[in-house]
Amino acid sequence: MTNQTSYQTLRHTLVHTVHFVRHLTSSAYIVRCSRGHLTFTPGQHLSVGPKNNVNMREYSVFSGDKENFLEILVKEVENGLVSKELKKLNPKDEIIIEGPLGFFMIEESQFEKPLYMIATGTGIAPFHCFAKSYPNLSFTVLHGVRTSDELYAHQIFLNDTITYIPCLSKEPPTIISSTDDTQPTSKKHSTTSFQGRVTDYLKSIEIDREGIYFICGNCDMIYEAFDILQQNGVSPEHIKAEVYF
Amino acid sequence: MKFYLISLGCQMNVSDSERVKTMLIQMGYTETLHEHEANILGIMACSVRQKAIDRIYSLIHKWEKWKKSKSLITFLSGCILPVDKEKLLKRFDILFSINELPQLPDMLKQYGITTPYSVAASQDTYDHNSLAIKIAPQKNSSQNTTNSISATVHKDIAKEFWKIPPTYSSNYTAFVSIQNGCDKFCTFCAVPYTRGRETSRPSSEILKEVRILMQQGYKSITLLGQNVNSYGKDTNGKELTFTQLLAYIGNMAEELQHDCWVYFTSPHPRDMTREVLEIIAKYPSLAKQIHLPMQSGDDKLLIKMNRNHSMIRYNQVMDEIKEIIPQATLFTDIIVGFCGETEKQFQNTVEAVQKYQYNMIYVATYSPRPGAASARWEDNVPLTIKKERFRKISALLRESAYNYNNTLIGTEIKILIDNISVSKKSTSNPKENITKNFSSDSQNYIYLIGKNEGKIPVRVVLTENALQNKNYNDFINSVIGNFITAQVTGTHSLSLECTLEHIPTSFPHKSTNSGNIQKNQSSSLESISFSTESTCLK
């Protein structure tokens, strides 16, 4: 049987206090709340819902595993029973969190291998968590969005250890740079975006057959990326996917 | 005062309803099988299929009419989606999640019913018979959601629920609930939203219940859980692992020298370990039957279903089963026509089915389940194609099961007898030389109906020699719920036909009050009913 990495399984259902809601675009936002005693393995997700509301939805943890708060990245869904409610949260409001859940994690045996993270939209959340939790881990991130304003919290990926490839389907190649003014100019990083979808990018490069691929986002993108990787000799065992819906 | 309880859906609900019955019986109620006689009417709901939801509305509509002319209390529990909870709360007098069952006396008391139990329940802490409930009554029903309770209370409630002993519906076969809830979030399934997160029952309680069952002579014990083989993973090492639990149970059967078959359902391929298989192989009491849901043989569809394993992984487990327990019968679940399933993807499933030669496949044509993630996707495989795929898988199953069954011809197999079937006449007897048996009514034939260790349905015909045996009547009166050994003399695609030449000379006498004698007009083996529901299609 495969050697599976140890992961957090001690479940909890608890009330967490909202610190703030940070709006990234008109429909995407980050909810930061108290961490409590919740432990998780980077890549796992939580089931989250407003207090006194029977509905809950799953969101990948956006924040790092060593931070003393929890963050989730939410895209407002039309007629959504949860995302619309979370958007209205105010500091000191309470939310219910169950978790951690899921298996979208880097296994022990995979840390030494070439790692590729492919995301669309808010599917970047678990990779943001990887970057925060494993600051020395070298990996490649492909993030597909329509326009550069949807490159949520891209600063974390602009550093010496991560290869960051933003793919903009509705914007010409653009220089994406770190806006962290605390860094000296010499430490600032930038990259030029690829024009097209992440799958277009995958088709344009030579696929690393030995790589471990993590794909997170909508199912159509996952299917297409899966086909491209498999056609180029990547074993399905080396492809992990988390479907966002 | 009488209660009527109907259980919809899977074995988990059946198991849960056995605990609900215990609570009501201990409160002084008696069960009735006729709903019009009851003072309390309850439903163990299933949200997996729309048909079950429709049934709930149909029943409550009828009961609401009855309420105009008599005093009734209605309650609803089981698998209920949050969105349905809100709607149904208005229709039922009491609605509770199954973990809140220990509070049922308090809830009923609020409706002015006084019973010895509800009097005791008025105290914050009380102890009644074997029940030790220490949960303060909730005054506000709006607080009765798991969303608004802390982890500690949530776990405590779950633990109290499991302390309620079930009222078993059989005296030789029992379900033992070991785990509740699901963390897997398969996109076609609503269970994570109705039953919440995986919660493991304390190992000591499970072992105690299994020991009692063995001591009472139970022959078939099924460990139940939505993800039964993830048992213990939520406890951070405080409880036994699933492998350890099985080993303890295997040892227990040896210690008690009890002959029985212990099953478990439903496991998830991701959590199936080599160690579990080795333990099953080691202990005779652990039944050599593995139900490993595949759902689809296509990697991409498995991703879309959020199954969290690839076919490489599934194949690995299946290969290990064949290596470690080669005699095991193999069961699986398959969904055909899942959102966007292409012909090529279906063919991958077909190839896997052909490869593994299952003994049973619970095939479901996909339909969106309210509350499941896939309900938001287009159900875009035409019904005609779904039906065609269903037929294809069913045909492959019949072929593989028939081939397997044929290998058993001439062998002696052990059978646990469930029923005695009385048939007017047989039209499908595969063996001309099998003597038809008759009851006192010479127009009727009698067959013993049961299953072998691999859960293959078996019909046993008694030879003239057996019928003439002086112990025949004693045998017939005590055979239900006991093992017999008989020779396989014929097969059908999904069942076996055996012949019993000799009535056993020493046969354990036992009450058969839970047995059934079915009148089966056709008597065809193919008409033997067996469950087509696994535990929520895991």
Tab-separated table of N, CA, C and O in Angstrom, chain B residues 201-299:
chain	number	residue	atom	x	y	z
B	201	ARG	N	-16.997	5.543	17.658
B	201	ARG	CA	-17.557	5.098	18.937
B	201	ARG	C	-16.422	4.542	19.795
B	201	ARG	O	-15.493	3.913	19.260
B	202	PRO	N	-16.471	4.750	21.105
B	202	PRO	CA	-15.402	4.203	21.946
B	202	PRO	C	-15.231	2.695	21.721
B	202	PRO	O	-16.207	1.940	21.704
B	203	SER	N	-13.986	2.276	21.576
B	203	SER	CA	-13.681	0.868	21.291
B	203	SER	C	-14.244	-0.058	22.358
B	203	SER	O	-14.752	-1.150	22.060
B	204	SER	N	-14.150	0.369	23.623
B	204	SER	CA	-14.593	-0.508	24.714
B	204	SER	C	-16.082	-0.822	24.579
B	204	SER	O	-16.521	-1.946	24.838
B	205	GLU	N	-16.859	0.173	24.154
B	205	GLU	CA	-18.301	-0.059	23.994
B	205	GLU	C	-18.582	-1.027	22.849
B	205	GLU	O	-19.468	-1.883	22.945
B	206	ILE	N	-17.827	-0.872	21.780
B	206	ILE	CA	-18.019	-1.774	20.628
B	206	ILE	C	-17.708	-3.205	21.041
B	206	ILE	O	-18.485	-4.133	20.788
B	207	LEU	N	-16.577	-3.363	21.705
B	207	LEU	CA	-16.159	-4.710	22.096
B	207	LEU	C	-17.153	-5.322	23.085
B	207	LEU	O	-17.447	-6.519	23.030
B	208	LYS	N	-17.686	-4.481	23.951
B	208	LYS	CA	-18.672	-4.971	24.918
B	208	LYS	C	-19.931	-5.455	24.187
B	208	LYS	O	-20.462	-6.525	24.473
B	209	GLU	N	-20.374	-4.650	23.242
B	209	GLU	CA	-21.591	-5.029	22.504
B	209	GLU	C	-21.361	-6.308	21.697
B	209	GLU	O	-22.203	-7.208	21.686
B	210	VAL	N	-20.201	-6.382	21.042
B	210	VAL	CA	-19.909	-7.575	20.227
B	210	VAL	C	-19.817	-8.807	21.127
B	210	VAL	O	-20.320	-9.885	20.791
B	211	ARG	N	-19.187	-8.657	22.283
B	211	ARG	CA	-19.069	-9.795	23.202
B	211	ARG	C	-20.444	-10.303	23.618
B	211	ARG	O	-20.714	-11.503	23.614
B	212	ILE	N	-21.318	-9.348	23.967
B	212	ILE	CA	-22.676	-9.759	24.378
B	212	ILE	C	-23.378	-10.494	23.236
B	212	ILE	O	-24.018	-11.525	23.433
B	213	LEU	N	-23.221	-9.956	22.034
B	213	LEU	CA	-23.858	-10.602	20.876
B	213	LEU	C	-23.327	-12.029	20.692
B	213	LEU	O	-24.083	-12.960	20.438
B	214	MET	N	-22.023	-12.171	20.814
B	214	MET	CA	-21.439	-13.502	20.653
B	214	MET	C	-21.931	-14.435	21.757
B	214	MET	O	-22.267	-15.592	21.507
B	215	GLN	N	-21.963	-13.913	22.979
B	215	GLN	CA	-22.421	-14.744	24.092
B	215	GLN	C	-23.882	-15.152	23.928
B	215	GLN	O	-24.297	-16.207	24.386
B	216	GLN	N	-24.641	-14.285	23.266
B	216	GLN	CA	-26.050	-14.606	23.029
B	216	GLN	C	-26.231	-15.477	21.788
B	216	GLN	O	-27.355	-15.790	21.410
B	217	GLY	N	-25.139	-15.802	21.131
B	217	GLY	CA	-25.213	-16.742	20.019
B	217	GLY	C	-25.427	-16.126	18.656
B	217	GLY	O	-25.757	-16.833	17.696
B	218	TYR	N	-25.244	-14.827	18.530
B	218	TYR	CA	-25.441	-14.199	17.210
B	218	TYR	C	-24.452	-14.777	16.204
B	218	TYR	O	-23.265	-14.935	16.503
B	219	LYS	N	-24.945	-15.050	15.018
B	219	LYS	CA	-24.125	-15.708	13.997
B	219	LYS	C	-23.532	-14.727	12.985
B	219	LYS	O	-22.522	-15.000	12.361
B	220	SER	N	-24.220	-13.647	12.764
B	220	SER	CA	-23.743	-12.673	11.776
B	220	SER	C	-23.740	-11.297	12.424
B	220	SER	O	-24.774	-10.814	12.889
B	221	ILE	N	-22.560	-10.702	12.471
B	221	ILE	CA	-22.421	-9.388	13.104
B	221	ILE	C	-21.759	-8.468	12.086
B	221	ILE	O	-20.689	-8.790	11.558
B	222	THR	N	-22.391	-7.348	11.812
B	222	THR	CA	-21.838	-6.422	10.817
B	222	THR	C	-21.469	-5.106	11.492
B	222	THR	O	-22.323	-4.445	12.095
B	223	LEU	N	-20.205	-4.765	11.403
B	223	LEU	CA	-19.738	-3.480	11.946
B	223	LEU	C	-20.106	-2.409	10.929
B	223	LEU	O	-19.754	-2.514	9.747
B	224	LEU	N	-20.794	-1.394	11.402
B	224	LEU	CA	-21.323	-0.390	10.476
B	224	LEU	C	-20.658	0.969	10.650
B	224	LEU	O	-20.387	1.397	11.768
B	225	GLY	N	-20.434	1.625	9.542
B	225	GLY	CA	-19.951	3.002	9.568
B	225	GLY	C	-19.980	3.554	8.162
B	225	GLY	O	-19.874	2.789	7.201
B	226	GLN	N	-20.141	4.850	8.040
B	226	GLN	CA	-20.136	5.447	6.698
B	226	GLN	C	-18.790	5.245	6.021
B	226	GLN	O	-18.715	5.036	4.827
B	227	ASN	N	-17.733	5.352	6.806
B	227	ASN	CA	-16.381	5.032	6.339
B	227	ASN	C	-15.783	4.129	7.394
B	227	ASN	O	-14.942	4.536	8.185
B	228	VAL	N	-16.247	2.905	7.379
B	228	VAL	CA	-16.020	2.025	8.523
B	228	VAL	C	-14.531	1.813	8.807
B	228	VAL	O	-14.109	1.717	9.960
B	229	ASN	N	-13.717	1.797	7.740
B	229	ASN	CA	-12.294	1.512	7.973
B	229	ASN	C	-11.469	2.775	8.259
B	229	ASN	O	-10.252	2.701	8.387
B	230	SER	N	-12.124	3.895	8.404
B	230	SER	CA	-11.401	5.067	8.929
B	230	SER	C	-11.638	5.151	10.442
B	230	SER	O	-11.292	6.150	11.084
B	231	TYR	N	-12.230	4.087	10.976
B	231	TYR	CA	-12.522	4.036	12.413
B	231	TYR	C	-11.279	4.411	13.236
B	231	TYR	O	-10.181	3.911	12.981
B	232	GLY	N	-11.462	5.275	14.196
B	232	GLY	CA	-10.390	5.614	15.128
B	232	GLY	C	-9.528	6.786	14.709
B	232	GLY	O	-8.816	7.361	15.524
B	233	LYS	N	-9.603	7.152	13.420
B	233	LYS	CA	-8.696	8.205	12.951
B	233	LYS	C	-9.025	9.576	13.522
B	233	LYS	O	-8.194	10.468	13.501
B	234	ASP	N	-10.253	9.742	13.993
B	234	ASP	CA	-10.647	11.035	14.552
B	234	ASP	C	-10.306	11.137	16.029
B	234	ASP	O	-10.585	12.160	16.652
B	235	THR	N	-9.715	10.092	16.593
B	235	THR	CA	-9.534	10.084	18.048
B	235	THR	C	-8.092	10.327	18.470
B	235	THR	O	-7.795	10.262	19.665
B	236	ASN	N	-7.229	10.549	17.499
B	236	ASN	CA	-5.835	10.850	17.800
B	236	ASN	C	-5.185	9.774	18.666
B	236	ASN	O	-4.455	10.082	19.614
B	237	GLY	N	-5.470	8.532	18.343
B	237	GLY	CA	-4.830	7.420	19.053
B	237	GLY	C	-5.474	7.033	20.360
B	237	GLY	O	-4.987	6.137	21.055
B	238	LYS	N	-6.575	7.685	20.717
B	238	LYS	CA	-7.208	7.361	22.004
B	238	LYS	C	-8.041	6.089	21.926
B	238	LYS	O	-8.383	5.521	22.948
B	239	GLU	N	-8.430	5.712	20.730
B	239	GLU	CA	-9.194	4.473	20.563
B	239	GLU	C	-8.369	3.526	19.700
B	239	GLU	O	-7.354	3.916	19.123
B	240	LEU	N	-8.839	2.285	19.600
B	240	LEU	CA	-8.146	1.312	18.760
B	240	LEU	C	-8.202	1.752	17.305
B	240	LEU	O	-9.090	2.506	16.906
B	241	THR	N	-7.262	1.266	16.514
B	241	THR	CA	-7.386	1.454	15.072
B	241	THR	C	-8.367	0.407	14.561
B	241	THR	O	-8.733	-0.533	15.281
B	242	PHE	N	-8.772	0.547	13.304
B	242	PHE	CA	-9.709	-0.426	12.748
B	242	PHE	C	-9.087	-1.824	12.731
B	242	PHE	O	-9.744	-2.820	13.042
B	243	THR	N	-7.809	-1.875	12.384
B	243	THR	CA	-7.113	-3.172	12.369
B	243	THR	C	-7.123	-3.796	13.762
B	243	THR	O	-7.420	-4.983	13.919
B	244	GLN	N	-6.806	-2.996	14.752
B	244	GLN	CA	-6.775	-3.507	16.132
B	244	GLN	C	-8.164	-3.967	16.570
B	244	GLN	O	-8.310	-4.995	17.228
B	245	LEU	N	-9.164	-3.183	16.186
B	245	LEU	CA	-10.540	-3.531	16.560
B	245	LEU	C	-10.909	-4.905	15.991
B	245	LEU	O	-11.466	-5.761	16.691
B	246	LEU	N	-10.584	-5.107	14.713
B	246	LEU	CA	-10.881	-6.401	14.090
B	246	LEU	C	-10.126	-7.532	14.794
B	246	LEU	O	-10.664	-8.617	15.015
B	247	ALA	N	-8.881	-7.261	15.148
B	247	ALA	CA	-8.075	-8.288	15.818
B	247	ALA	C	-8.685	-8.654	17.175
B	247	ALA	O	-8.763	-9.835	17.530
B	248	TYR	N	-9.114	-7.651	17.917
B	248	TYR	CA	-9.758	-7.918	19.205
B	248	TYR	C	-11.005	-8.774	19.010
B	248	TYR	O	-11.263	-9.705	19.784
B	249	ILE	N	-11.771	-8.449	17.985
B	249	ILE	CA	-13.016	-9.189	17.748
B	249	ILE	C	-12.698	-10.629	17.313
B	249	ILE	O	-13.349	-11.572	17.756
B	250	GLY	N	-11.679	-10.762	16.457
B	250	GLY	CA	-11.267	-12.102	16.043
B	250	GLY	C	-10.822	-12.931	17.222
B	250	GLY	O	-11.192	-14.107	17.368
B	251	ASN	N	-10.057	-12.324	18.097
B	251	ASN	CA	-9.600	-13.009	19.322
B	251	ASN	C	-10.767	-13.367	20.227
B	251	ASN	O	-10.794	-14.433	20.838
B	252	MET	N	-11.711	-12.446	20.313
B	252	MET	CA	-12.864	-12.650	21.187
B	252	MET	C	-13.650	-13.898	20.759
B	252	MET	O	-14.051	-14.708	21.594
B	253	ALA	N	-13.851	-14.031	19.445
B	253	ALA	CA	-14.587	-15.204	18.940
B	253	ALA	C	-13.835	-16.485	19.293
B	253	ALA	O	-14.455	-17.495	19.654
B	254	GLU	N	-12.511	-16.425	19.198
B	254	GLU	CA	-11.719	-17.616	19.542
B	254	GLU	C	-11.814	-17.917	21.030
B	254	GLU	O	-11.982	-19.064	21.446
B	255	GLU	N	-11.711	-16.876	21.819
B	255	GLU	CA	-11.775	-17.038	23.274
B	255	GLU	C	-13.122	-17.636	23.694
B	255	GLU	O	-13.194	-18.522	24.541
B	256	LEU	N	-14.193	-17.140	23.075
B	256	LEU	CA	-15.537	-17.618	23.417
B	256	LEU	C	-15.896	-18.894	22.656
B	256	LEU	O	-16.968	-19.452	22.870
B	257	GLN	N	-15.011	-19.305	21.775
B	257	GLN	CA	-15.247	-20.471	20.909
B	257	GLN	C	-16.601	-20.342	20.219
B	257	GLN	O	-17.417	-21.273	20.192
B	258	HIS	N	-16.822	-19.163	19.712
B	258	HIS	CA	-18.112	-18.878	19.086
B	258	HIS	C	-17.968	-18.881	17.568
B	258	HIS	O	-17.096	-18.221	17.007
B	259	ASP	N	-18.841	-19.617	16.934
B	259	ASP	CA	-18.830	-19.734	15.484
B	259	ASP	C	-19.715	-18.626	14.899
B	259	ASP	O	-20.937	-18.619	15.106
B	260	CYS	N	-19.100	-17.694	14.218
B	260	CYS	CA	-19.890	-16.596	13.648
B	260	CYS	C	-19.133	-15.962	12.495
B	260	CYS	O	-17.966	-16.274	12.246
B	261	TRP	N	-19.822	-15.103	11.775
B	261	TRP	CA	-19.206	-14.334	10.699
B	261	TRP	C	-19.315	-12.855	11.050
B	261	TRP	O	-20.416	-12.342	11.270
B	262	VAL	N	-18.190	-12.184	11.077
B	262	VAL	CA	-18.190	-10.747	11.360
B	262	VAL	C	-17.846	-10.005	10.066
B	262	VAL	O	-16.798	-10.246	9.459
B	263	TYR	N	-18.748	-9.131	9.657
B	263	TYR	CA	-18.561	-8.338	8.431
B	263	TYR	C	-18.337	-6.874	8.814
B	263	TYR	O	-18.559	-6.463	9.952
B	264	PHE	N	-17.971	-6.085	7.830
B	264	PHE	CA	-17.974	-4.630	8.033
B	264	PHE	C	-18.347	-3.947	6.724
B	264	PHE	O	-18.052	-4.440	5.641
B	265	THR	N	-19.039	-2.831	6.847
B	265	THR	CA	-19.418	-2.070	5.664
B	265	THR	C	-19.721	-0.642	6.075
B	265	THR	O	-20.181	-0.429	7.208
B	266	SER	N	-19.413	0.356	5.218
B	266	SER	CA	-18.735	0.250	3.947
B	266	SER	C	-17.341	0.853	4.089
B	266	SER	O	-17.216	1.948	4.635
B	267	PRO	N	-16.342	0.159	3.584
B	267	PRO	CA	-14.997	0.735	3.660
B	267	PRO	C	-14.713	1.679	2.493
B	267	PRO	O	-15.421	1.654	1.484
B	268	HIS	N	-13.683	2.480	2.646
B	268	HIS	CA	-13.237	3.377	1.569
B	268	HIS	C	-11.876	2.863	1.088
B	268	HIS	O	-11.016	2.548	1.922
B	269	PRO	N	-11.682	2.777	-0.219
B	269	PRO	CA	-10.403	2.249	-0.719
B	269	PRO	C	-9.192	2.979	-0.155
B	269	PRO	O	-8.145	2.379	0.072
B	270	ARG	N	-9.348	4.264	0.082
B	270	ARG	CA	-8.215	5.039	0.579
B	270	ARG	C	-7.725	4.523	1.936
B	270	ARG	O	-6.545	4.562	2.239
B	271	ASP	N	-8.656	4.069	2.754
B	271	ASP	CA	-8.310	3.670	4.117
B	271	ASP	C	-8.076	2.168	4.264
B	271	ASP	O	-7.846	1.698	5.377
B	272	MET	N	-8.181	1.424	3.182
B	272	MET	CA	-8.003	-0.030	3.295
B	272	MET	C	-6.509	-0.347	3.341
B	272	MET	O	-5.761	0.008	2.439
B	273	THR	N	-6.088	-1.013	4.400
B	273	THR	CA	-4.667	-1.298	4.560
B	273	THR	C	-4.388	-2.795	4.445
B	273	THR	O	-5.273	-3.631	4.641
B	274	ARG	N	-3.150	-3.087	4.168
B	274	ARG	CA	-2.711	-4.485	4.110
B	274	ARG	C	-2.921	-5.166	5.469
B	274	ARG	O	-3.287	-6.338	5.537
B	275	GLU	N	-2.714	-4.405	6.531
B	275	GLU	CA	-2.859	-4.967	7.873
B	275	GLU	C	-4.291	-5.455	8.117
B	275	GLU	O	-4.506	-6.513	8.719
B	276	VAL	N	-5.256	-4.676	7.649
B	276	VAL	CA	-6.659	-5.087	7.810
B	276	VAL	C	-6.893	-6.420	7.106
B	276	VAL	O	-7.499	-7.345	7.656
B	277	LEU	N	-6.373	-6.527	5.900
B	277	LEU	CA	-6.577	-7.754	5.118
B	277	LEU	C	-5.893	-8.945	5.799
B	277	LEU	O	-6.433	-10.053	5.820
B	278	GLU	N	-4.726	-8.705	6.349
B	278	GLU	CA	-4.011	-9.796	7.025
B	278	GLU	C	-4.763	-10.270	8.274
B	278	GLU	O	-4.774	-11.465	8.578
B	279	ILE	N	-5.379	-9.333	8.966
B	279	ILE	CA	-6.163	-9.715	10.147
B	279	ILE	C	-7.390	-10.522	9.734
B	279	ILE	O	-7.760	-11.517	10.370
B	280	ILE	N	-8.028	-10.110	8.648
B	280	ILE	CA	-9.199	-10.863	8.164
B	280	ILE	C	-8.777	-12.287	7.806
B	280	ILE	O	-9.477	-13.258	8.110
B	281	ALA	N	-7.625	-12.387	7.170
B	281	ALA	CA	-7.137	-13.721	6.775
B	281	ALA	C	-6.820	-14.582	7.993
B	281	ALA	O	-6.998	-15.797	7.972
B	282	LYS	N	-6.378	-13.935	9.063
B	282	LYS	CA	-5.915	-14.677	10.241
B	282	LYS	C	-7.046	-15.319	11.040
B	282	LYS	O	-6.894	-16.424	11.552
B	283	TYR	N	-8.158	-14.607	11.167
B	283	TYR	CA	-9.212	-15.077	12.070
B	283	TYR	C	-10.393	-15.673	11.300
B	283	TYR	O	-11.001	-14.981	10.472
B	284	PRO	N	-10.765	-16.903	11.623
B	284	PRO	CA	-11.894	-17.535	10.915
B	284	PRO	C	-13.206	-16.781	11.094
B	284	PRO	O	-14.065	-16.812	10.221
B	285	SER	N	-13.361	-16.106	12.221
B	285	SER	CA	-14.641	-15.428	12.462
B	285	SER	C	-14.800	-14.169	11.608
B	285	SER	O	-15.917	-13.674	11.451
B	286	LEU	N	-13.707	-13.634	11.094
B	286	LEU	CA	-13.817	-12.434	10.251
B	286	LEU	C	-14.142	-12.909	8.841
B	286	LEU	O	-13.338	-13.579	8.189
B	287	ALA	N	-15.336	-12.564	8.405
B	287	ALA	CA	-15.865	-13.145	7.169
B	287	ALA	C	-15.011	-12.777	5.964
B	287	ALA	O	-14.519	-11.651	5.845
B	288	LYS	N	-14.878	-13.747	5.100
B	288	LYS	CA	-14.057	-13.563	3.894
B	288	LYS	C	-14.942	-12.983	2.790
B	288	LYS	O	-15.272	-13.646	1.809
B	289	GLN	N	-15.320	-11.789	3.002
B	289	GLN	CA	-16.153	-11.063	2.029
B	289	GLN	C	-15.748	-9.609	2.124
B	289	GLN	O	-15.748	-9.027	3.212
B	290	ILE	N	-15.370	-9.037	0.999
B	290	ILE	CA	-14.907	-7.646	1.011
B	290	ILE	C	-15.771	-6.819	0.065
B	290	ILE	O	-15.946	-7.152	-1.100
B	291	HIS	N	-16.294	-5.756	0.619
B	291	HIS	CA	-17.075	-4.809	-0.176
B	291	HIS	C	-16.208	-3.560	-0.351
B	291	HIS	O	-15.989	-2.816	0.599
B	292	LEU	N	-15.678	-3.379	-1.546
B	292	LEU	CA	-14.786	-2.241	-1.782
B	292	LEU	C	-15.366	-1.373	-2.905
B	292	LEU	O	-15.201	-1.670	-4.091
B	293	PRO	N	-16.050	-0.314	-2.529
B	293	PRO	CA	-16.712	0.510	-3.540
B	293	PRO	C	-15.723	1.111	-4.543
B	293	PRO	O	-14.709	1.691	-4.142
B	294	MET	N	-16.028	0.954	-5.811
B	294	MET	CA	-15.168	1.524	-6.855
B	294	MET	C	-15.776	2.817	-7.396
B	294	MET	O	-15.077	3.764	-7.675
B	295	GLN	N	-17.067	2.811	-7.579
B	295	GLN	CA	-17.857	3.934	-8.110
B	295	GLN	C	-17.571	4.195	-9.586
B	295	GLN	O	-18.480	4.364	-10.363
B	296	SER	N	-16.302	4.271	-9.975
B	296	SER	CA	-15.946	4.426	-11.387
B	296	SER	C	-14.548	3.849	-11.579
B	296	SER	O	-13.731	3.882	-10.667
B	297	GLY	N	-14.308	3.348	-12.782
B	297	GLY	CA	-12.982	2.819	-13.096
B	297	GLY	C	-12.134	3.828	-13.834
B	297	GLY	O	-11.081	3.472	-14.382
B	298	ASP	N	-12.576	5.073	-13.849
B	298	ASP	CA	-11.856	6.104	-14.603
B	298	ASP	C	-11.242	7.133	-13.659
B	298	ASP	O	-11.942	7.689	-12.797
B	299	ASP	N	-9.973	7.387	-13.820
B	299	ASP	CA	-9.267	8.293	-12.908
B	299	ASP	C	-9.860	9.698	-12.879
B	299	ASP	O	-9.979	10.300	-11.814
